[in-house]
Amino acid sequence: MKQQLLNRIADKSAVIGIVGLGYVGLPLMLRFAEVGYKVLGFDIDQGKVDALMAGQSYIEHIGADSIATALSRGFEATTDFSRAVEADTLILCVPTPLNKYREPDLSFVLNTIDSLVPYLREGHLVSLESTTYPGTTDEELLPRMESRGLKVGDNAFLVFSPEREDPGNPDFTTRTIPKVCGGVTPACQEIGVALYSAVIDKVVPVSSTRAAEMTKLLENIHRAVNIGLVNEMKIVADKMGIDIHEVIRAAATKPFGFVPYYPGPGLGGHCIPIDPFYLTWKAREYGVNTRFIELAGEVNSNMPDYVVSKVAAALNLRKKSINGSRVLVLGIAYKKNVDDMRESPSVFLMEKLRDLGAEVAYSDPHVPVFPKMREHHFELSSVALSAESLAGYDCVLLATDHDKFDYAQIKAHAQLVVDSRGKYLEPADNIVKA
């Protein structure tokens, strides 16, 4: 069974099933289609499936031409999970958010595997890419697969290979970002490495699914802790009248032993604000308190409140209150130059300002209409920036520093700019650093 699947991967006759066609699954689909595999994409969102089958993209940095090319190479998208029997591999790329108690929400992963279980068969390789706590693959997925009578490592295979996407980064693609892979058994590992080696330049094997799960958490906790550090230093530097961005730029000239991380209005994206809590939650099972990680999470989660306090102080100096002020938030995606809204700190800023009585609007060239989100709701469209529109707001809050913004125009015409990204290097009467 193992050799048959390896042969099908090698001669590209294997059908690649990808479950979840979002920011992770869609680029992966394009890469498998590019090298000559037939790809079958699964998603519970009929709108996404319809868009893809019509040759349309719903992710800004993925063009419709890429979707059309994939369709011409045999790609299909469907909401019919019974078609999983047609695929040789099932790669799960579904969300792993937190619930309202900041605990792991594995419902998307578990609902997905439960939907697939009736259609699992001998010869299937299942790969989980969703970030999660160590133990998820062998504690949750393994018993579900074996409930079908399959023997994982013998006639079916299971690996964990965490996604490493960086939307909007032109320097790295799905192909060039090294891929970590851990299998439940050596046979699982061999097949997982063979599968990903067909489309990724470098695959990094690790000893187990748990090691692979922990690797992904370490990558993101590393960023979260270091961003927490510079966010805390930003507050101290501000009290001392020092520009933390100037300090970081100077420190970054050291050619060894220092990596620059930058403060901001909070953490965004599908990884950095969420993943540390997956480890802190699981660590409690072993009687371990992850104080370092939780402290960084506390600092980072307080940053929107800090920024709002800077807005309030800046307006107060101009004899205005947040209540009744017109505030324009610049950039509502979680990072510059993308349309990705997941866990965006800008949305928390908008909600806090709205709750304090501000009349909130936003401008974002990448997000023309405020999207439907699970926990946030605004009936707003992006405001076009002009000298007149900028001058009409009591405060312009720079939350995400997209390159498409005309920063000279903003500085020239806004009554007040609160800069949470350190974009403005020179001091000005109408600019306040946050």
mmCIF file with all atom_site columns, N, CA and C in Angstrom, residues 87 178 200 247 281 335 370 374:
data_model
loop_
_atom_site.group_PDB
_atom_site.id
_atom_site.type_symbol
_atom_site.label_atom_id
_atom_site.label_alt_id
_atom_site.label_comp_id
_atom_site.label_asym_id
_atom_site.label_entity_id
_atom_site.label_seq_id
_atom_site.pdbx_PDB_ins_code
_atom_site.Cartn_x
_atom_site.Cartn_y
_atom_site.Cartn_z
_atom_site.occupancy
_atom_site.B_iso_or_equiv
_atom_site.pdbx_formal_charge
_atom_site.auth_seq_id
_atom_site.auth_comp_id
_atom_site.auth_asym_id
_atom_site.auth_atom_id
_atom_site.pdbx_PDB_model_num
ATOM 1  N N  . ALA A 1 87  ? -9.817  11.166 -3.892 1.00 0.00 ? 87  ALA A N  1
ATOM 2  C CA . ALA A 1 87  ? -8.476  11.701 -3.643 1.00 0.00 ? 87  ALA A CA 1
ATOM 3  C C  . ALA A 1 87  ? -7.579  10.645 -3.009 1.00 0.00 ? 87  ALA A C  1
ATOM 4  N N  . PRO A 1 178 ? 10.559  26.488 3.314  1.00 0.00 ? 178 PRO A N  1
ATOM 5  C CA . PRO A 1 178 ? 10.774  25.103 3.747  1.00 0.00 ? 178 PRO A CA 1
ATOM 6  C C  . PRO A 1 178 ? 9.581   24.563 4.550  1.00 0.00 ? 178 PRO A C  1
ATOM 7  N N  . ILE A 1 200 ? 7.580   21.378 -2.875 1.00 0.00 ? 200 ILE A N  1
ATOM 8  C CA . ILE A 1 200 ? 8.305   22.322 -2.018 1.00 0.00 ? 200 ILE A CA 1
ATOM 9  C C  . ILE A 1 200 ? 9.801   22.059 -2.175 1.00 0.00 ? 200 ILE A C  1
ATOM 10 N N  . VAL A 1 247 ? 15.287  53.921 17.790 1.00 0.00 ? 247 VAL A N  1
ATOM 11 C CA . VAL A 1 247 ? 16.135  53.026 18.570 1.00 0.00 ? 247 VAL A CA 1
ATOM 12 C C  . VAL A 1 247 ? 16.255  51.666 17.887 1.00 0.00 ? 247 VAL A C  1
ATOM 13 N N  . TRP A 1 281 ? -2.429  26.436 27.068 1.00 0.00 ? 281 TRP A N  1
ATOM 14 C CA . TRP A 1 281 ? -3.569  25.597 27.455 1.00 0.00 ? 281 TRP A CA 1
ATOM 15 C C  . TRP A 1 281 ? -3.121  24.147 27.639 1.00 0.00 ? 281 TRP A C  1
ATOM 16 N N  . LYS A 1 335 ? -1.963  43.326 8.361  1.00 0.00 ? 335 LYS A N  1
ATOM 17 C CA . LYS A 1 335 ? -0.595  43.700 8.025  1.00 0.00 ? 335 LYS A CA 1
ATOM 18 C C  . LYS A 1 335 ? -0.609  44.470 6.716  1.00 0.00 ? 335 LYS A C  1
ATOM 19 N N  . PHE A 1 370 ? -16.194 46.672 4.381  1.00 0.00 ? 370 PHE A N  1
ATOM 20 C CA . PHE A 1 370 ? -15.912 45.928 5.609  1.00 0.00 ? 370 PHE A CA 1
ATOM 21 C C  . PHE A 1 370 ? -16.553 44.545 5.500  1.00 0.00 ? 370 PHE A C  1
ATOM 22 N N  . ARG A 1 374 ? -16.758 36.800 11.996 1.00 0.00 ? 374 ARG A N  1
ATOM 23 C CA . ARG A 1 374 ? -17.482 36.012 12.991 1.00 0.00 ? 374 ARG A CA 1
ATOM 24 C C  . ARG A 1 374 ? -17.882 36.848 14.205 1.00 0.00 ? 374 ARG A C  1
#
